[in-house]
Amino acid sequence: MCNVTSSAPTAALQATRALMVVSIVVGIFGLAVSATGMKCTKCGGDDKVKKARIAMTGGFVFLLAGLAALIACSWYGNQIIRDFYNPLTPINTKYEFGAGVFLGWAGSLLVILGGALLSCSCPRKNNYGNRGYPKGGGGRTKAPSSGKDYV
């Protein structure tokens, strides 16, 4: 008869899994909110400021989803490092960083970057960007007189 050790996941691993699921659900919600705020959709009316604010809200939701994924991947990475350097952990149960942890970090950083860019899409109250040309006739005026008036 084999000595079976408990292979049940630890509480930290269960919490990490739950945090990743929360990140995925929040990311899908952010995708829906951001799609509603796009200029090419009919949802939300034709008001460009309102649609930009909806897109900005979607960006904040993406930031939240990316932070949740980053916390989950970092928490799991911290657990791997602590178990690897713990002398009381048996050698056959030590893990090393795999592609999943690196892909999780990269993906969460890309989601945070996308959310940050989307959050910056809201127009300002005082729209200084659309100044255009001055109404006074522009920059061209009569050339300065050289003192010699030709007839």
Coordinates of C-alpha atoms in Angstrom, one line a residue:
M1 CA 0.0 0.0 0.0
C2 CA 1.3 3.4 -1.0
N3 CA 1.6 6.3 1.4
V4 CA -0.6 8.8 -0.3
T5 CA 0.1 12.4 0.7
S6 CA -2.6 15.0 0.6
S7 CA -2.7 16.4 -2.9
A8 CA -5.4 19.0 -2.1
P9 CA -4.6 22.5 -3.2
T10 CA -3.5 24.9 -0.4
A11 CA -5.6 27.8 0.6
A12 CA -3.2 30.2 -1.2
L13 CA -3.5 28.3 -4.4
Q14 CA -7.3 28.3 -4.2
A15 CA -7.2 32.1 -3.5
T16 CA -4.9 32.6 -6.5
R17 CA -7.3 30.6 -8.7
A18 CA -10.3 32.6 -7.5
L19 CA -8.5 35.9 -8.1
M20 CA -7.7 34.8 -11.7
V21 CA -11.3 33.9 -12.3
V22 CA -12.4 37.3 -10.9
S23 CA -9.9 38.9 -13.2
I24 CA -11.3 37.1 -16.2
V25 CA -14.9 38.0 -15.3
V26 CA -14.0 41.7 -14.6
G27 CA -12.0 41.8 -17.9
I28 CA -15.1 40.5 -19.9
F29 CA -17.2 43.2 -18.2
G30 CA -14.6 45.8 -19.1
L31 CA -14.7 44.6 -22.7
A32 CA -18.5 45.0 -22.8
V33 CA -18.3 48.5 -21.2
S34 CA -15.5 49.6 -23.6
A35 CA -17.3 48.3 -26.6
T36 CA -20.3 50.3 -25.6
G37 CA -18.1 53.4 -25.4
M38 CA -16.6 53.0 -28.9
K39 CA -17.3 55.7 -31.5
C40 CA -18.5 53.2 -34.1
T41 CA -21.3 51.7 -31.9
K42 CA -24.8 53.0 -31.6
C43 CA -25.1 52.1 -27.9
G44 CA -25.1 55.1 -25.6
G45 CA -26.3 57.7 -28.1
D46 CA -24.4 60.1 -30.4
D47 CA -23.0 62.2 -27.6
K48 CA -19.2 62.0 -28.1
V49 CA -18.4 63.1 -24.6
K50 CA -20.7 60.6 -23.0
K51 CA -19.2 57.8 -25.2
A52 CA -15.7 58.9 -24.3
R53 CA -16.6 58.7 -20.6
I54 CA -18.1 55.2 -21.0
A55 CA -14.8 54.2 -22.7
M56 CA -12.9 55.7 -19.9
T57 CA -14.9 53.7 -17.4
G58 CA -14.1 50.6 -19.4
G59 CA -10.4 51.5 -19.1
F60 CA -10.7 51.7 -15.3
V61 CA -12.4 48.3 -15.3
F62 CA -9.5 46.9 -17.4
L63 CA -7.1 48.4 -14.9
L64 CA -8.9 46.6 -12.1
A65 CA -8.8 43.3 -14.1
G66 CA -5.1 43.6 -14.9
L67 CA -4.3 44.4 -11.2
A68 CA -6.2 41.3 -10.1
A69 CA -4.3 39.1 -12.5
L70 CA -1.0 40.7 -11.6
I71 CA -1.6 40.1 -7.9
A72 CA -2.6 36.5 -8.5
C73 CA 0.5 35.8 -10.7
S74 CA 2.8 37.6 -8.2
W75 CA 1.3 35.8 -5.3
Y76 CA 1.8 32.4 -6.9
G77 CA 5.4 33.4 -7.9
N78 CA 6.1 34.4 -4.4
Q79 CA 4.8 31.0 -3.2
I80 CA 7.1 29.2 -5.7
I81 CA 10.2 31.1 -4.5
R82 CA 9.4 30.6 -0.8
D83 CA 8.9 26.8 -1.4
F84 CA 12.0 26.6 -3.5
Y85 CA 14.3 28.1 -0.9
N86 CA 12.6 26.5 2.1
P87 CA 15.0 23.7 3.3
L88 CA 12.1 21.8 4.9
T89 CA 10.3 21.4 1.6
P90 CA 11.0 18.0 0.0
I91 CA 13.0 18.2 -3.3
N92 CA 10.3 16.4 -5.3
T93 CA 7.6 18.9 -4.4
K94 CA 9.6 22.1 -5.3
Y95 CA 8.4 24.0 -8.3
E96 CA 10.2 26.4 -10.7
F97 CA 8.9 29.3 -12.7
G98 CA 7.1 28.0 -15.9
A99 CA 5.8 29.7 -19.0
G100 CA 2.4 30.1 -17.3
V101 CA 3.7 32.5 -14.7
F102 CA 5.6 34.6 -17.3
L103 CA 2.6 34.7 -19.6
G104 CA 0.4 35.7 -16.7
W105 CA 2.7 38.6 -15.8
A106 CA 3.0 39.7 -19.5
G107 CA -0.8 39.4 -20.1
S108 CA -1.6 41.3 -16.9
L109 CA 0.8 44.1 -17.8
L110 CA -0.7 44.4 -21.3
V111 CA -4.2 44.6 -19.8
I112 CA -3.0 47.3 -17.4
L113 CA -1.4 49.2 -20.3
G114 CA -4.5 48.9 -22.4
G115 CA -6.7 50.1 -19.5
A116 CA -4.4 53.0 -18.8
L117 CA -4.5 54.1 -22.5
L118 CA -8.3 53.7 -22.6
S119 CA -8.6 55.7 -19.3
C120 CA -6.8 58.6 -20.8
S121 CA -9.3 58.9 -23.7
C122 CA -11.8 61.2 -21.9
P123 CA -11.9 64.7 -23.4
R124 CA -11.2 67.6 -21.2
K125 CA -13.9 70.0 -20.1
N126 CA -12.2 73.0 -21.6
N127 CA -11.5 71.7 -25.1
Y128 CA -8.2 73.5 -25.7
G129 CA -7.1 71.1 -28.4
N130 CA -9.5 72.5 -31.1
R131 CA -8.3 76.1 -31.2
G132 CA -8.0 76.3 -35.0
Y133 CA -6.8 79.5 -36.6
P134 CA -7.3 82.9 -35.1
K135 CA -10.4 84.9 -36.4
G136 CA -8.4 88.1 -36.9
G137 CA -7.3 87.3 -40.5
G138 CA -4.5 84.9 -39.6
G139 CA -0.8 85.6 -39.3
R140 CA -0.3 87.3 -42.7
T141 CA -0.3 91.1 -42.7
K142 CA 1.2 93.7 -44.9
A143 CA 4.9 93.6 -45.3
P144 CA 6.8 96.3 -43.3
S145 CA 7.5 99.4 -45.3
S146 CA 11.1 99.9 -46.2
G147 CA 10.9 103.6 -46.4
K148 CA 10.7 103.7 -50.2
D149 CA 7.2 103.9 -51.6
Y150 CA 7.1 103.0 -55.2
V151 CA 4.3 104.2 -57.3

